[in-house]
PDB file of C-alpha atoms in Angstrom:
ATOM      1  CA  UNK M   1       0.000   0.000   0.000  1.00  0.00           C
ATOM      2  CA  UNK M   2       1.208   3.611  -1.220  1.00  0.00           C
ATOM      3  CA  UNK M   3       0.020   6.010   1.326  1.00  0.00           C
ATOM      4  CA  UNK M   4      -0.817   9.465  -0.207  1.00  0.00           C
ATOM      5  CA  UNK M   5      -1.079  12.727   1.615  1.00  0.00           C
ATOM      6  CA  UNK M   6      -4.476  15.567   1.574  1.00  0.00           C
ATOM      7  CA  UNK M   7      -2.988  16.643  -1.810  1.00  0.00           C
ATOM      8  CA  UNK M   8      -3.085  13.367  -3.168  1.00  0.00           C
ATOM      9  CA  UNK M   9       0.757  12.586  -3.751  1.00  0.00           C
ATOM     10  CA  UNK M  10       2.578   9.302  -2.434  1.00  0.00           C
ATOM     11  CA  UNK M  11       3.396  10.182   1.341  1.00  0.00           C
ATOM     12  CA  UNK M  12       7.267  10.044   0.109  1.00  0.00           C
ATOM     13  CA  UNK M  13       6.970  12.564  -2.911  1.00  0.00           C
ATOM     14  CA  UNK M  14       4.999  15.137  -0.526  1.00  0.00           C
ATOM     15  CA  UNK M  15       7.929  14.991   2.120  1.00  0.00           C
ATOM     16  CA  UNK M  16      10.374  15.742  -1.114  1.00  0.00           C
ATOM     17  CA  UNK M  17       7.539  18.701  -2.369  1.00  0.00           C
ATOM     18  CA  UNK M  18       7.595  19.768   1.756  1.00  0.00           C
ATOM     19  CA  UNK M  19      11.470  19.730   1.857  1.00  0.00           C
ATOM     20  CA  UNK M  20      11.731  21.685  -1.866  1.00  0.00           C
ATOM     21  CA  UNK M  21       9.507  24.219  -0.743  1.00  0.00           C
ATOM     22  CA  UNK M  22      10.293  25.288   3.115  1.00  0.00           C
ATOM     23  CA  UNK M  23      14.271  25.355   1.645  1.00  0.00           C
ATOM     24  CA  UNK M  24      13.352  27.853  -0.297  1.00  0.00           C
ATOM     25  CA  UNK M  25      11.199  30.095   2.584  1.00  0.00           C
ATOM     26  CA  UNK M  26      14.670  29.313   4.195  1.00  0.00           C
ATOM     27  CA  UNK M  27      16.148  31.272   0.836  1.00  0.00           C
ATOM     28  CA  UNK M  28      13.248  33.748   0.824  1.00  0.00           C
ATOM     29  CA  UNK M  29      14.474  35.275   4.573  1.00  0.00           C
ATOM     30  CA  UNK M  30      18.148  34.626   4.080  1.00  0.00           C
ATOM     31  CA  UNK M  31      17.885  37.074   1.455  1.00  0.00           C
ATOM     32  CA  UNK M  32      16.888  40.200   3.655  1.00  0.00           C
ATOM     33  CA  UNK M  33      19.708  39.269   6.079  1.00  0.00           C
ATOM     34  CA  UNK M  34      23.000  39.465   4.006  1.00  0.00           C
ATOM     35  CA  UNK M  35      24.949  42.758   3.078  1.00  0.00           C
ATOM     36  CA  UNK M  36      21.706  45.751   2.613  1.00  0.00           C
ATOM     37  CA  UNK M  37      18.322  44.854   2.783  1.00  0.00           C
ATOM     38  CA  UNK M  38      16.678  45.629  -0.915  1.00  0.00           C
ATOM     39  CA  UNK M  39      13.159  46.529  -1.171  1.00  0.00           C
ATOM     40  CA  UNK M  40      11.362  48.897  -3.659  1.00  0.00           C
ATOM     41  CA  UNK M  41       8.368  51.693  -3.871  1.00  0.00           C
ATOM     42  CA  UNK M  42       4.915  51.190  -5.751  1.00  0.00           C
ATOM     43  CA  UNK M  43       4.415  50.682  -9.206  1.00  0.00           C
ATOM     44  CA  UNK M  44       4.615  54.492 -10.267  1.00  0.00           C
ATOM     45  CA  UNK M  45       6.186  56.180  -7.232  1.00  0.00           C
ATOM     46  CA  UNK M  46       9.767  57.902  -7.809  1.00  0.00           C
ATOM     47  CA  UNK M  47      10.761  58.995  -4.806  1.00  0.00           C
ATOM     48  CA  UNK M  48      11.945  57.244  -1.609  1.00  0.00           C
ATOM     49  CA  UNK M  49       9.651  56.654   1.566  1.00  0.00           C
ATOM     50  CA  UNK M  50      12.810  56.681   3.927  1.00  0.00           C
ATOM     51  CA  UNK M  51      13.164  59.048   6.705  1.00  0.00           C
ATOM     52  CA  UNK M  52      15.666  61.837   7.368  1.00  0.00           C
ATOM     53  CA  UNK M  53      16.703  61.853   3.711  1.00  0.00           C
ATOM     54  CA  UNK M  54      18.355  64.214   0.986  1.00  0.00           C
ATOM     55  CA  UNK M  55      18.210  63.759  -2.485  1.00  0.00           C
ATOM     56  CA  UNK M  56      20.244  64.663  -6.077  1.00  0.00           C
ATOM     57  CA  UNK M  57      17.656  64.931  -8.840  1.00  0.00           C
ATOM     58  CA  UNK M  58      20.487  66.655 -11.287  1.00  0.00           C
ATOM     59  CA  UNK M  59      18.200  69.103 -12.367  1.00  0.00           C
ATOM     60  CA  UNK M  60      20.555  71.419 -11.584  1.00  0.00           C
ATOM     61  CA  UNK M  61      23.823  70.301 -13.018  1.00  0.00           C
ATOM     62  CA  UNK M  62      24.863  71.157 -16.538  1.00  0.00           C
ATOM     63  CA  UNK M  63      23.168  68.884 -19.335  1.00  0.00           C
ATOM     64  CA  UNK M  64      25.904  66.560 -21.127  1.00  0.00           C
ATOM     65  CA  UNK M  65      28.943  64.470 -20.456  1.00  0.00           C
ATOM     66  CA  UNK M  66      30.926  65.003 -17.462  1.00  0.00           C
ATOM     67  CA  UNK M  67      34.090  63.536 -16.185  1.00  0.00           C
ATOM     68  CA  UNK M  68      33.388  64.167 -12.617  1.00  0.00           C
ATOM     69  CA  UNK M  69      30.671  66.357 -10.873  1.00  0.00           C
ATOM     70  CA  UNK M  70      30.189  67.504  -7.379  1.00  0.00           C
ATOM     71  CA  UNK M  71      27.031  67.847  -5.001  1.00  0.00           C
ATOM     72  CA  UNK M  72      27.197  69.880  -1.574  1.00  0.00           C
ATOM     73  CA  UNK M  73      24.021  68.211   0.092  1.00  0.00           C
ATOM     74  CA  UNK M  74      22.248  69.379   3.513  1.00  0.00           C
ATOM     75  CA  UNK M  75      23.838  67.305   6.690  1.00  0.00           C
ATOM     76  CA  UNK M  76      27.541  67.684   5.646  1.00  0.00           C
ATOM     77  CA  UNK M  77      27.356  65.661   2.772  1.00  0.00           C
ATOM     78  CA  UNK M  78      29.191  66.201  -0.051  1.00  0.00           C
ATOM     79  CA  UNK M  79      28.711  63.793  -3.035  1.00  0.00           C
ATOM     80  CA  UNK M  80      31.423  63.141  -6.065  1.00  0.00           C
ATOM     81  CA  UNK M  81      30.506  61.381  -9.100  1.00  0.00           C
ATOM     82  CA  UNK M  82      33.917  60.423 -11.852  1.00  0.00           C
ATOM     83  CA  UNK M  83      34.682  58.410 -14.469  1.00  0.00           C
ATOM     84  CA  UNK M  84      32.429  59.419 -17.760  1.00  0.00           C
ATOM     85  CA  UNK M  85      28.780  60.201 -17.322  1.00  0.00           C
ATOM     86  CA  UNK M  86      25.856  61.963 -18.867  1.00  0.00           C
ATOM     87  CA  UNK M  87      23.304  64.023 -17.678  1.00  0.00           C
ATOM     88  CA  UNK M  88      20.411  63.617 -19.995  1.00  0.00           C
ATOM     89  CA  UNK M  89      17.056  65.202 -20.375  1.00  0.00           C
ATOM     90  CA  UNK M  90      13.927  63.380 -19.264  1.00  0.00           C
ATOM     91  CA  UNK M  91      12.870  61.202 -22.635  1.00  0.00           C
ATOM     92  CA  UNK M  92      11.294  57.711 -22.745  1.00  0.00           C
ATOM     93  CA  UNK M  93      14.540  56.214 -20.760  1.00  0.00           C
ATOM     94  CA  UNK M  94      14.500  58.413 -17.701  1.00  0.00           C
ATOM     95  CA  UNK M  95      13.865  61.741 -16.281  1.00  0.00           C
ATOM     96  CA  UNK M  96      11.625  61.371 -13.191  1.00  0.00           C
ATOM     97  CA  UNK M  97       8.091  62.658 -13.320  1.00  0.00           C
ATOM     98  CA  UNK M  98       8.932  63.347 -16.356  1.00  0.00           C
ATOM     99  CA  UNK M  99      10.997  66.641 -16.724  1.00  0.00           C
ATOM    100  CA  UNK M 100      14.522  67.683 -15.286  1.00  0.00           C
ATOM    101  CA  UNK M 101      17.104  65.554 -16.077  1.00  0.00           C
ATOM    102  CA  UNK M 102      18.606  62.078 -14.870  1.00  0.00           C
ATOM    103  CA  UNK M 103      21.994  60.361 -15.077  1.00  0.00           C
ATOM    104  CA  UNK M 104      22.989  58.019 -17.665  1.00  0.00           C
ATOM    105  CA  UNK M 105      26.306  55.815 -17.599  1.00  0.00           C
ATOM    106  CA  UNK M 106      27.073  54.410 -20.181  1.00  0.00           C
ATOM    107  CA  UNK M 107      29.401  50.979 -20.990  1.00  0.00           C
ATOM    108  CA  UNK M 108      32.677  50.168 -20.317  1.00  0.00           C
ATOM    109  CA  UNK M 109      33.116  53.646 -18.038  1.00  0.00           C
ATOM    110  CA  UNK M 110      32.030  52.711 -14.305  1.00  0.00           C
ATOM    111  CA  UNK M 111      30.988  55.786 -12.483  1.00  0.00           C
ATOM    112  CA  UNK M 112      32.048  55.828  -8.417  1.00  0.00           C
ATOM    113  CA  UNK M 113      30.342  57.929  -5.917  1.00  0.00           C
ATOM    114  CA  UNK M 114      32.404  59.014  -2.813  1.00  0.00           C
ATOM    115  CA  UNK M 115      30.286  60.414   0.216  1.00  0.00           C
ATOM    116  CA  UNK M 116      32.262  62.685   1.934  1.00  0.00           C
ATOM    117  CA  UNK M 117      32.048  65.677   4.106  1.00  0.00           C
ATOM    118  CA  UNK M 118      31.644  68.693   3.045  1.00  0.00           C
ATOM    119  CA  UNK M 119      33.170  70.467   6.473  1.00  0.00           C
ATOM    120  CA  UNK M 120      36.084  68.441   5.818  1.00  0.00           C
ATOM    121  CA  UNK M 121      36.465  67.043   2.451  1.00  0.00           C
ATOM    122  CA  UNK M 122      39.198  64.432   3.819  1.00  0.00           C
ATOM    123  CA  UNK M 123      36.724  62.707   5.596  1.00  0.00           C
ATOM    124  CA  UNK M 124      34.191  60.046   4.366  1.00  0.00           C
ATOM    125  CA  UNK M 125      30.752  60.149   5.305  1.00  0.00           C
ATOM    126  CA  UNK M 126      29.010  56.725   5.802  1.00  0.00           C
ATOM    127  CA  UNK M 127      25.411  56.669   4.841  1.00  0.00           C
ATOM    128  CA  UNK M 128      22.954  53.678   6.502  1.00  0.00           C
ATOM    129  CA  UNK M 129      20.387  54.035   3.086  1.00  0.00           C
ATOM    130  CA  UNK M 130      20.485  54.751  -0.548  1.00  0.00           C
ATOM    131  CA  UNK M 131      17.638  55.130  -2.744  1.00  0.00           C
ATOM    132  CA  UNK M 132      17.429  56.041  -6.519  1.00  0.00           C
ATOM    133  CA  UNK M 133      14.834  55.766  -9.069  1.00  0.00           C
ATOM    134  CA  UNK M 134      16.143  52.894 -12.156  1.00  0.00           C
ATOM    135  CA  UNK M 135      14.443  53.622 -15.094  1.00  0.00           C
ATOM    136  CA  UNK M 136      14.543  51.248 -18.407  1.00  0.00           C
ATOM    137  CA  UNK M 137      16.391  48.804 -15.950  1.00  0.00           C
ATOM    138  CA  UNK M 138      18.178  45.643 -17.890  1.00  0.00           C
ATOM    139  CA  UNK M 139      20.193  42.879 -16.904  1.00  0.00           C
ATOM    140  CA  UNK M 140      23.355  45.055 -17.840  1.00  0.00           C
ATOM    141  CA  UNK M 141      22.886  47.633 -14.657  1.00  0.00           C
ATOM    142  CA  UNK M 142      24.890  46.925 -11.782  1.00  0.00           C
ATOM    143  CA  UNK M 143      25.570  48.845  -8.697  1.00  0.00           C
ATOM    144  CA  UNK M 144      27.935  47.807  -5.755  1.00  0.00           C
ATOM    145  CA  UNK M 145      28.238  49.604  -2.232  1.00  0.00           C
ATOM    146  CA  UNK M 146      31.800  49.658  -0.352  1.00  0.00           C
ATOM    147  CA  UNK M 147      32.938  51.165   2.969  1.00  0.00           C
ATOM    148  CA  UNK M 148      36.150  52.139   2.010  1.00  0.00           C
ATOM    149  CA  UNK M 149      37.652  49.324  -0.265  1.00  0.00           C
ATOM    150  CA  UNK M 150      35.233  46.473   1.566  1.00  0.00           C
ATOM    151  CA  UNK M 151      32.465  45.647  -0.120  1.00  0.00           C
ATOM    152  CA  UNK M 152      29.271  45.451   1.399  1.00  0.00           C
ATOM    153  CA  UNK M 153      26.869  44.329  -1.044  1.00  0.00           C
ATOM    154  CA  UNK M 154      25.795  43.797  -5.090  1.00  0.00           C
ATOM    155  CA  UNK M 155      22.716  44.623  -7.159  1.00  0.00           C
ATOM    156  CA  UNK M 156      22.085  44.137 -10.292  1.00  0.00           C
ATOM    157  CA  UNK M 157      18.891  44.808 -12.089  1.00  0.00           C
ATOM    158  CA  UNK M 158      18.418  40.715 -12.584  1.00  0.00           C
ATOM    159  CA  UNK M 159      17.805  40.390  -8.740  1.00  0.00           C
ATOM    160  CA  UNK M 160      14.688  37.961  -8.301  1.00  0.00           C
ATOM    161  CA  UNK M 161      12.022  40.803  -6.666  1.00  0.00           C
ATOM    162  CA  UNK M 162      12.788  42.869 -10.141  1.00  0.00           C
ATOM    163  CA  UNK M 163      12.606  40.391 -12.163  1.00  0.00           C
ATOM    164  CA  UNK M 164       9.105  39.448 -10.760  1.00  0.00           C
ATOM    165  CA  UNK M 165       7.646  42.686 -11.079  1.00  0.00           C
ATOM    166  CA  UNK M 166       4.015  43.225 -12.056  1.00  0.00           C
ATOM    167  CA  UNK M 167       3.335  44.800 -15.603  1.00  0.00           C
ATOM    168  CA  UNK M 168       2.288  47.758 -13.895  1.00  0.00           C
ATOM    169  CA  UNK M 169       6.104  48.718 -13.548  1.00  0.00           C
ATOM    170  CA  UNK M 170       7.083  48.051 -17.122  1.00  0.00           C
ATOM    171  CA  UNK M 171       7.383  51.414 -19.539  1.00  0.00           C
ATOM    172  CA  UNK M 172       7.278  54.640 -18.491  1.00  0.00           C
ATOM    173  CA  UNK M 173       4.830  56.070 -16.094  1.00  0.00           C
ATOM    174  CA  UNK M 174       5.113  60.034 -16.697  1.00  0.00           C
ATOM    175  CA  UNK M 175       2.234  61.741 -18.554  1.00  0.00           C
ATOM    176  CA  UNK M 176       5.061  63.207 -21.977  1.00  0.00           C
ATOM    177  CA  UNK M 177       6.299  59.783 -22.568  1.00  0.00           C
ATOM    178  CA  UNK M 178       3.365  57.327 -20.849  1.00  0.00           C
ATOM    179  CA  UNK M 179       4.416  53.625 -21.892  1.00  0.00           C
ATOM    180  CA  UNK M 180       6.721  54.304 -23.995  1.00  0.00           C
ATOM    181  CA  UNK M 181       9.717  51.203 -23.802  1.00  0.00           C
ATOM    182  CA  UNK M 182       6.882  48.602 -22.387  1.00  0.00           C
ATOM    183  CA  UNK M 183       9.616  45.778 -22.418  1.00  0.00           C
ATOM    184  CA  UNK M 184      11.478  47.444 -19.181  1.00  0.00           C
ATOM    185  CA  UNK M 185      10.704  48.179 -15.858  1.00  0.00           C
ATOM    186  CA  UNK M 186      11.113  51.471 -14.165  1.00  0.00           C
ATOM    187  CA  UNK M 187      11.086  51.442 -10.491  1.00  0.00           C
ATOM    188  CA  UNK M 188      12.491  52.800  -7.313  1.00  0.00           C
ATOM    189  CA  UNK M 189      14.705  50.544  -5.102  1.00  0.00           C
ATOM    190  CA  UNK M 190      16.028  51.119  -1.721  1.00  0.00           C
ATOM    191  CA  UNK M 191      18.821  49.522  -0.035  1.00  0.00           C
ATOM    192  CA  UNK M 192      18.920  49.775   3.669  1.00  0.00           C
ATOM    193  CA  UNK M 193      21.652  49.101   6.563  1.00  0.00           C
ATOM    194  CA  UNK M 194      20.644  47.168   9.291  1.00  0.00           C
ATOM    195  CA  UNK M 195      23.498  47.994  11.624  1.00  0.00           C
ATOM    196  CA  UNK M 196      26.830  50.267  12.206  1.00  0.00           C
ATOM    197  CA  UNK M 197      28.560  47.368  10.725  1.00  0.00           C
ATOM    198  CA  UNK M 198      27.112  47.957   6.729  1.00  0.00           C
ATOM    199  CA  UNK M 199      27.138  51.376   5.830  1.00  0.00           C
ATOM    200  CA  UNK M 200      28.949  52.436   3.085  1.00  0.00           C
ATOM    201  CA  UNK M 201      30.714  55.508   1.876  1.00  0.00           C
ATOM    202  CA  UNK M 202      31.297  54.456  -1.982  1.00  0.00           C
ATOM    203  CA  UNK M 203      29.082  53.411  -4.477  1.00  0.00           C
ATOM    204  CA  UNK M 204      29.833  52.196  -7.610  1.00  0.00           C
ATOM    205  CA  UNK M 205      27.405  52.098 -10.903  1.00  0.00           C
ATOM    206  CA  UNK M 206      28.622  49.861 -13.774  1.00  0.00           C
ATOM    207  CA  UNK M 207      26.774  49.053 -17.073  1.00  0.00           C
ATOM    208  CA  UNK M 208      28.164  45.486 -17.453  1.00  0.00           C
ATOM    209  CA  UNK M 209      29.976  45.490 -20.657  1.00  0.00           C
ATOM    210  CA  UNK M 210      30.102  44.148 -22.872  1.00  0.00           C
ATOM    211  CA  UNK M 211      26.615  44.441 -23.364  1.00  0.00           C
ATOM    212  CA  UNK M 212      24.906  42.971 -26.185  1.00  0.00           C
ATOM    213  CA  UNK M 213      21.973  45.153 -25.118  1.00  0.00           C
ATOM    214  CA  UNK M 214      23.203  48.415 -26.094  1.00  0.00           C
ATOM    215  CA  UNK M 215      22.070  49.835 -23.575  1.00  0.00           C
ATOM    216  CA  UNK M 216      22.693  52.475 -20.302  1.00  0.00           C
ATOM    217  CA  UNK M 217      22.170  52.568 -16.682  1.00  0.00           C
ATOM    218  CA  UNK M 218      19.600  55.112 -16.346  1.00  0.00           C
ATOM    219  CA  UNK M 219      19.099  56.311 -12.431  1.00  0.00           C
ATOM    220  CA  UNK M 220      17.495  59.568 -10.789  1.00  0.00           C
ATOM    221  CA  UNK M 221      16.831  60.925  -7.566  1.00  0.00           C
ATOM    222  CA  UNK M 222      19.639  59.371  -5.204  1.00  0.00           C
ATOM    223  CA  UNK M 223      18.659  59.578  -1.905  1.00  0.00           C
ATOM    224  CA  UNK M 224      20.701  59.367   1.267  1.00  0.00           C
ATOM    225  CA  UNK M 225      20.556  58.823   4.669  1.00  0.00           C
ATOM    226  CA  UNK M 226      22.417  58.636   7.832  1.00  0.00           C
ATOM    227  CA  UNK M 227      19.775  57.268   9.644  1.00  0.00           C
ATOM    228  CA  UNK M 228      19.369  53.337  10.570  1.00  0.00           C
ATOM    229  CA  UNK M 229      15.941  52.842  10.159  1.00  0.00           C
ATOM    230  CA  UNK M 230      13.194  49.983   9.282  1.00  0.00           C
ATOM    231  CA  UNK M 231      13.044  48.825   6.192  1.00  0.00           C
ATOM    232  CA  UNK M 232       9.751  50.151   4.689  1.00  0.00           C
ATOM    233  CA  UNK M 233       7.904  47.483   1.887  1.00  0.00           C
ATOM    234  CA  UNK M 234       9.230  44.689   3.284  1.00  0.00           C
ATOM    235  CA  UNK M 235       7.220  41.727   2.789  1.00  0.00           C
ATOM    236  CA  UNK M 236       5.605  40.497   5.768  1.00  0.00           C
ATOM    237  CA  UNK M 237       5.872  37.151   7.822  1.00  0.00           C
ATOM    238  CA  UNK M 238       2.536  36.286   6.255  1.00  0.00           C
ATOM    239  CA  UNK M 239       3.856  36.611   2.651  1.00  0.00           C
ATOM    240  CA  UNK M 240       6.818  34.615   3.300  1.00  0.00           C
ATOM    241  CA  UNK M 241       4.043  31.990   4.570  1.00  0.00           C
ATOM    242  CA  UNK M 242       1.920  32.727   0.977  1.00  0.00           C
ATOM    243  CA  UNK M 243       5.162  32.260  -0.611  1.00  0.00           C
ATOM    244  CA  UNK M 244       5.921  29.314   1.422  1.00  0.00           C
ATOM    245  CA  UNK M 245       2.484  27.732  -0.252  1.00  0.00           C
ATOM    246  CA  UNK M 246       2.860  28.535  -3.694  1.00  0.00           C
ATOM    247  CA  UNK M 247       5.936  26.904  -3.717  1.00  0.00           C
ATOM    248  CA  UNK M 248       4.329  23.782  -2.134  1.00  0.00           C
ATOM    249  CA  UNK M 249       1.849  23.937  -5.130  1.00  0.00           C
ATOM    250  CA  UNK M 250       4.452  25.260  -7.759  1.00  0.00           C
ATOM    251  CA  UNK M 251       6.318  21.851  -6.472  1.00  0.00           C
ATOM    252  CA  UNK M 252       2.942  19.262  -6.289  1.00  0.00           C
ATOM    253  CA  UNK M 253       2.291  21.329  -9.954  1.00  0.00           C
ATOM    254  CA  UNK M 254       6.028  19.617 -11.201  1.00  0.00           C
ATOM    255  CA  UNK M 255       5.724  16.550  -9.633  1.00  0.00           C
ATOM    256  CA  UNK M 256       2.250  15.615 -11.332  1.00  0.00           C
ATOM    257  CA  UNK M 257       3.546  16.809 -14.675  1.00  0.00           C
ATOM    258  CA  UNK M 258       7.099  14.863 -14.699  1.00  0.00           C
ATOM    259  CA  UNK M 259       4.258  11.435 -13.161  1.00  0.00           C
ATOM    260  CA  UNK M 260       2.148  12.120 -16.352  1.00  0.00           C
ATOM    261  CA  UNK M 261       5.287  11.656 -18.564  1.00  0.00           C
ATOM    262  CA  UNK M 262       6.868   9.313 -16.755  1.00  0.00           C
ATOM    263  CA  UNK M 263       9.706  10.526 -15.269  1.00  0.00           C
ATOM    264  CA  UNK M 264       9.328   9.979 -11.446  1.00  0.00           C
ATOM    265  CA  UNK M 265      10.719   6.988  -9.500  1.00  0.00           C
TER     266      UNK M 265
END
């Protein structure tokens, strides 16, 4: 006799679909807990819902390429941006809300941002969050975060939560250029410290070359903050246990299809 469980698999198979699926809840949290915790706004929203924040919308700077270019921010702050870089105007790629302008890097020619002071220029100043808002986002965007030459964590726009974005993120979502470039999404992503221990004082932005995309890193409104603070838009316990559950049935879903052609044992 082959015992079967309440979802009518062999006993055996639904300890193997049980196993599959809690390892990846295991996954799921394990995720939020190394380097900066990543989490992003609405579908629409382009600035940052942190606290205690100040923000570089490059409105202000001089349109066009730029080897390096400075920004004296409120709290001591001072923010340097080298290597080759563009400021573009708002079109279909970037620009949030629309209008201003937005920085574009383009391949081959990573662009570093030191956080310094501005009383004292010698000195770095550690931030505890950084926003921005990605628009056209592609798997060639990468960004990494480093207290002085340590590095505390990677993104890159192929991270699993962007990747499994609704369609209501995908093209543009200001009023001149409304869904224009559906394929991409446009979003705003935050990365949080949880402790003293992973601030950072450098960050790095890198389209990955070489990139058969053709494409730039489009980014606006960087955001900083000193401040440690909860994570806003994390998921909570209950989706993890959601999540939990649809793997269980994404699992059951596999194991029924590879019994119909023969290929469990």
């Amino acid at each position: 006799m082959n015992p079967t469980s309440n979802l009518g698999l062999p006993l055996l198979a639904y300890r193997k679909v049980l196993a599959i699926a809690f390892a990846a809840v295991s996954l799921t949290f394990q995720s939020t807990e190394a380097g900066l915790v990543h989490t992003y706004e609405a579908a629409g929203v382009q600035t940052s819902s942190a606290v205690n924040t100040t923000t570089i919308n490059f409105d202000s700077a001089n349109p066009g390429y730029h080897g390096s270019q400075t920004f004296n921010l409120p709290g001591d702050l001072t923010a340097t941006y080298t290597n080759n870089q563009f400021n573009n105007t708002a079109n279909q790629y970037g620009g949030a809300g629309g209008n201003g302008q937005y920085l574009n890097v383009t391949d081959q020619f990573p662009v570093t941002l030191t956080l310094t002071k501005t009383s004292d220029p010698s000195q770095n100043a550690p931030q505890a969050y950084f926003g921005m808002w990605i628009s056209a986002a592609d798997a060639a965007n990468k960004i990494e975060f480093f207290l002085g030459n340590t590095l505390v964590d990677t993104f890159t726009a192929t991270a699993s939560y962007l990747s499994s974005l609704s369609p209501a993120y995908y093209g543009n979502p200001n009023a001149p250029f409304l869904g224009a470039n559906p394929s991409e999404p446009y979003v705003f992503v935050n990365f949080y410290s949880t402790d003293a221990g992973n601030v950072f004082d450098k960050i790095v932005f890198t389209n990955i070359y070489p990139n058969p995309l053709g494409s730039s890193f489009e980014s606006d409104n960087h955001t900083f903050s000193t401040t440690i603070q909860p994570p806003a838009n994390v998921p909570e316990p209950s989706s993890f246990a959601l999540l939990g559950l649809g793997g269980i049935g994404i699992a059951v879903g596999a194991y029924r299809r590879r019994r119909s052609l023969g290929l469990t044992h």
